[in-house]
PDB file of C-alpha atoms in Angstrom:
ATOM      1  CA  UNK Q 837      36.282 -39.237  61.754  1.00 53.00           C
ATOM      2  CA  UNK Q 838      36.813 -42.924  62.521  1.00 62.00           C
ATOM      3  CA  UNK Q 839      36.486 -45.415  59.543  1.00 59.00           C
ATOM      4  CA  UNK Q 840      34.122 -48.141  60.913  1.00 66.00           C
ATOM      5  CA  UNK Q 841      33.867 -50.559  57.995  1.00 69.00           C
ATOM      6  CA  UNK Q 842      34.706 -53.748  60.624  1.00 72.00           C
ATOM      7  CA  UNK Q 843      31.602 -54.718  62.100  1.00 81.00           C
ATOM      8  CA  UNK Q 844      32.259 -55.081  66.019  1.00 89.00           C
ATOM      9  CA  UNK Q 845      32.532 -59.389  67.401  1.00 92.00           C
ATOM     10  CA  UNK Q 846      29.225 -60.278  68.886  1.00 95.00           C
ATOM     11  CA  UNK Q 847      28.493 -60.487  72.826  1.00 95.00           C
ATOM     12  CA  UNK Q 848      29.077 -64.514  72.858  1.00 96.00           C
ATOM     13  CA  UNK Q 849      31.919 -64.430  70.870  1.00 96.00           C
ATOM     14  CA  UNK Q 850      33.524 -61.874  73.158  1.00 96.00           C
ATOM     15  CA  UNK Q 851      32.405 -63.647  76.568  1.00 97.00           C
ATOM     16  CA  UNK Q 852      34.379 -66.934  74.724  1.00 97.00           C
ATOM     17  CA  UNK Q 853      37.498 -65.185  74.024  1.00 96.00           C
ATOM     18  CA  UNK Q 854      37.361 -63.649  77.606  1.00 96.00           C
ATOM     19  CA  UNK Q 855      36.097 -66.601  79.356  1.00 97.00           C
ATOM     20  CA  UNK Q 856      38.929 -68.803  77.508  1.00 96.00           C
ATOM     21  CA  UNK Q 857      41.620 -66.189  78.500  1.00 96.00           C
ATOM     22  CA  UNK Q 858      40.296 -66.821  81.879  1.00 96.00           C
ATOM     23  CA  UNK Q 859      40.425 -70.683  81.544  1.00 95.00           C
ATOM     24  CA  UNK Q 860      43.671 -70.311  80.707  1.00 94.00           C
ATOM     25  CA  UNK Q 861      45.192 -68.253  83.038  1.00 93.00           C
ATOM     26  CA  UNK Q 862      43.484 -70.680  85.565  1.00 93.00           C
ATOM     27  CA  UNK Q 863      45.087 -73.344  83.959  1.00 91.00           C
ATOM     28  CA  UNK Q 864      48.184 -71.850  83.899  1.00 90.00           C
ATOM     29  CA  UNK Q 865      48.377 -70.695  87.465  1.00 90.00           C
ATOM     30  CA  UNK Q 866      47.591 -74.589  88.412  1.00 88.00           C
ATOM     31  CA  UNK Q 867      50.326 -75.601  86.528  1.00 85.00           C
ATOM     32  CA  UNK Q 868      52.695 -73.282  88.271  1.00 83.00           C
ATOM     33  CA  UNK Q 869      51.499 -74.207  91.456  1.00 84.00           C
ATOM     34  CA  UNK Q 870      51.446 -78.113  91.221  1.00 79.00           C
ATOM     35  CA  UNK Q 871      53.250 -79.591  94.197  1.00 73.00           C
ATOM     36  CA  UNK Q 872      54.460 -82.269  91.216  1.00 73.00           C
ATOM     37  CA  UNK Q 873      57.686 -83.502  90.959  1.00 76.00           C
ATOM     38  CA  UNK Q 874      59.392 -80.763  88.914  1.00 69.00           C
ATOM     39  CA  UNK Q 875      57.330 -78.320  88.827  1.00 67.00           C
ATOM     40  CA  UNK Q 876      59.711 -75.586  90.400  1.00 73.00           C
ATOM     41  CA  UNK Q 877      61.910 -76.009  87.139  1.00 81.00           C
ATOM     42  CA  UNK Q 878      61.734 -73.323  85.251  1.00 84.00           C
ATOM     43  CA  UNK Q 879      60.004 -75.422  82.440  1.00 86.00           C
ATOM     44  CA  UNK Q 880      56.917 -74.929  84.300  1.00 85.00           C
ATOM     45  CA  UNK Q 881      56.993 -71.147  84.053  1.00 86.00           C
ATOM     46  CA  UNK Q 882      58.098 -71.230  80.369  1.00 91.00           C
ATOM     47  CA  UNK Q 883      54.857 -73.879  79.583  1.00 88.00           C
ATOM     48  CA  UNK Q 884      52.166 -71.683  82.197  1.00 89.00           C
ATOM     49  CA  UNK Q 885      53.379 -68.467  79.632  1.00 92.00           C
ATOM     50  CA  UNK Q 886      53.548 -70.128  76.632  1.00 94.00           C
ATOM     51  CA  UNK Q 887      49.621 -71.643  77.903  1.00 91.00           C
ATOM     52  CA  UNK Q 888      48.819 -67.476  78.417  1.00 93.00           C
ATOM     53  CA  UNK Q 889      50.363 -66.385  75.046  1.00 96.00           C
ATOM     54  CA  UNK Q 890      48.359 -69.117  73.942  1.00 94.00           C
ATOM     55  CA  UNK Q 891      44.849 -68.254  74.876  1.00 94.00           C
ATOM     56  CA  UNK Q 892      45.835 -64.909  73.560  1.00 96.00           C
ATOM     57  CA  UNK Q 893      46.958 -65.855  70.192  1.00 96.00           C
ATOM     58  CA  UNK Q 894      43.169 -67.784  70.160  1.00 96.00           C
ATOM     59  CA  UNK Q 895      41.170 -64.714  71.218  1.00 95.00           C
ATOM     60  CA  UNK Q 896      42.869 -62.698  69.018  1.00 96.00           C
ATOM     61  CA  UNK Q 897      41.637 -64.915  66.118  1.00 95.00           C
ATOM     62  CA  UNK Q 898      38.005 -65.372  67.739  1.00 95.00           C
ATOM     63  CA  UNK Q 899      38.189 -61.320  67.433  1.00 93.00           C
ATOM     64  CA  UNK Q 900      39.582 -61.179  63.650  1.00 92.00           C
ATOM     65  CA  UNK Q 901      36.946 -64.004  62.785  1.00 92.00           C
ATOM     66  CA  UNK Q 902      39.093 -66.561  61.802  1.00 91.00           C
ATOM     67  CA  UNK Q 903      37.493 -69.654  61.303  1.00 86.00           C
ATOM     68  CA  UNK Q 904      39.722 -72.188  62.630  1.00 93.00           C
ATOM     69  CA  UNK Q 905      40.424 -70.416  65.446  1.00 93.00           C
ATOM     70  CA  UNK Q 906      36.613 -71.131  66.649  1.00 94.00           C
ATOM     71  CA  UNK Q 907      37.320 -74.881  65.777  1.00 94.00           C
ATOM     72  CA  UNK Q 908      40.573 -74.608  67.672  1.00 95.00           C
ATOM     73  CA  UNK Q 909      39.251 -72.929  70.439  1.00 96.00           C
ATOM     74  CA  UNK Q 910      36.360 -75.129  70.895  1.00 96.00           C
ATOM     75  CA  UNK Q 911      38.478 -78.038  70.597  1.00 96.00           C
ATOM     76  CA  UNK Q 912      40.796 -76.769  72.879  1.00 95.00           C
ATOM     77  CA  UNK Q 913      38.087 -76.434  75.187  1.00 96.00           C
ATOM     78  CA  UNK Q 914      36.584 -79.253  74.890  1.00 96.00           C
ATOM     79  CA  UNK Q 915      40.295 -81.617  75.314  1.00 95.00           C
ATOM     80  CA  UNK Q 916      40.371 -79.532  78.977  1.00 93.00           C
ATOM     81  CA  UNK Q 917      37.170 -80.550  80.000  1.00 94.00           C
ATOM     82  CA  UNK Q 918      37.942 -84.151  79.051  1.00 93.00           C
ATOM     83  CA  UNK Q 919      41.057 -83.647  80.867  1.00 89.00           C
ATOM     84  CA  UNK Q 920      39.342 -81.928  84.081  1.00 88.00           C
ATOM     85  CA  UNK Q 921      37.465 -85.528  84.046  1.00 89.00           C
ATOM     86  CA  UNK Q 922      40.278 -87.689  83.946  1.00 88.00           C
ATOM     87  CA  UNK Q 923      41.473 -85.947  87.476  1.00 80.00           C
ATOM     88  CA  UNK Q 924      37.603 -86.260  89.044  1.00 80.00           C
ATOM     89  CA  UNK Q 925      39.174 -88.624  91.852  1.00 79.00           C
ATOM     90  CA  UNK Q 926      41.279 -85.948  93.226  1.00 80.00           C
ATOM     91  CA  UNK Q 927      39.663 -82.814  91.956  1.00 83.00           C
ATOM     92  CA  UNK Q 928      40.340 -79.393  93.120  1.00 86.00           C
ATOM     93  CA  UNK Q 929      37.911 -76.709  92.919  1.00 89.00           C
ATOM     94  CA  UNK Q 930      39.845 -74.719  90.473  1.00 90.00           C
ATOM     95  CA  UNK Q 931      39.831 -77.764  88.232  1.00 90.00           C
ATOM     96  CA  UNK Q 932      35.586 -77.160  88.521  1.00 92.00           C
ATOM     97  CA  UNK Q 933      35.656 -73.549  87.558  1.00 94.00           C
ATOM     98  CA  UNK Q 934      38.517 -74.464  84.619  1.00 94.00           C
ATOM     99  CA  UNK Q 935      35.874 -77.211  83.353  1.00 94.00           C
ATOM    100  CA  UNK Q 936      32.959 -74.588  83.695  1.00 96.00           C
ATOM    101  CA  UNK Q 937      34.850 -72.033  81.939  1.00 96.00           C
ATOM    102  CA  UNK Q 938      35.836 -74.244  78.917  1.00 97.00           C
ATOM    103  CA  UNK Q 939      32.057 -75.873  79.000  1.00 97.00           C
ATOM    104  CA  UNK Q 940      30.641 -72.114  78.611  1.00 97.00           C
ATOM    105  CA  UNK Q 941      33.168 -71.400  75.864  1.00 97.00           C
ATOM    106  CA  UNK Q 942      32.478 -74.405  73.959  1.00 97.00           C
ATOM    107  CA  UNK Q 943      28.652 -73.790  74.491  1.00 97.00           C
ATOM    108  CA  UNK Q 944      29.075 -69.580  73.605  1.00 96.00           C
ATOM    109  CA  UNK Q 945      31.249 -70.710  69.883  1.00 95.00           C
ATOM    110  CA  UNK Q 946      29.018 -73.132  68.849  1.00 94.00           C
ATOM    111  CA  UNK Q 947      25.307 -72.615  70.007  1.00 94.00           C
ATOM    112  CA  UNK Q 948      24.493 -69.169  69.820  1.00 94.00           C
ATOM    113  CA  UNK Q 949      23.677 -67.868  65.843  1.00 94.00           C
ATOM    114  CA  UNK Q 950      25.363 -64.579  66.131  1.00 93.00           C
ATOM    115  CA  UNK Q 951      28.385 -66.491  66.799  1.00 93.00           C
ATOM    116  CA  UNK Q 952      28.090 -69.332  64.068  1.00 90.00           C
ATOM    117  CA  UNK Q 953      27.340 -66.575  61.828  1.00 92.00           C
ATOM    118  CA  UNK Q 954      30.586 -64.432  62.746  1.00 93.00           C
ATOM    119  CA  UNK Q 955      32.959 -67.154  61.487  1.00 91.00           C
ATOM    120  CA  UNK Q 956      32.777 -67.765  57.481  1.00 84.00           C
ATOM    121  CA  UNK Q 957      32.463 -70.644  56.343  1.00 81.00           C
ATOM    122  CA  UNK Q 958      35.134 -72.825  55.225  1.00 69.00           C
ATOM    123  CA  UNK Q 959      37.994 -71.046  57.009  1.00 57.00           C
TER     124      UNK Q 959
END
């Protein structure tokens, strides 16, 4: 028999972790593909995985509900979206889905109560 003594994440908390993951990877896949000067160094591939094993790392702790993991996500989050803005003159529509994926992760860590309730308090 399985020991189930860890209560399973809640809905929004999952849909963050995957919907960051997916930010990410978005993010990372810009990055890689920036027509930039420099951005066929190999640099660029080490930052796009190290953005990957990022969002990872962050799930992971949304999963494990550890506390500053929500404030880093959400944080996170929110510093793309301010970031998508800054590039508004010239934006591309994968910047628009990025933004809407960090808005909704933001939004599913911090407004729903099944989520505020799955990270403890002072952690």
């Amino acid at each position: 028999m399985i020991d189930q003594d860890r209560r399973r994440a809640p809905v929004p908390v999952v849909a963050a972790a995957i919907t960051f993951m997916l930010g990410m990877v978005i993010q990372a896949a810009q990055v890689k593909t920036s027509t930039a000067p420099g951005a066929t160094e190999p640099r660029t591939t080490i930052f796009a995985v190290g953005l990957i094993l990022l969002s990872l790392a962050f799930a992971y702790g949304l999963w494990r509900q550890v506390g500053r993991a929500q404030i880093l996500t959400a944080g996170f989050a929110a510093f793309n979206i301010a970031y998508g803005l800054v590039e508004l003159p010239d934006i591309h529509p994968l910047s628009v889905l990025r933004m809407l994926a960090f808005a909704a992760v933001v939004g599913l860590l911090l407004l729903p109560t099944s989520s505020r309730q799955w990270f403890p308090p002072g952690t």
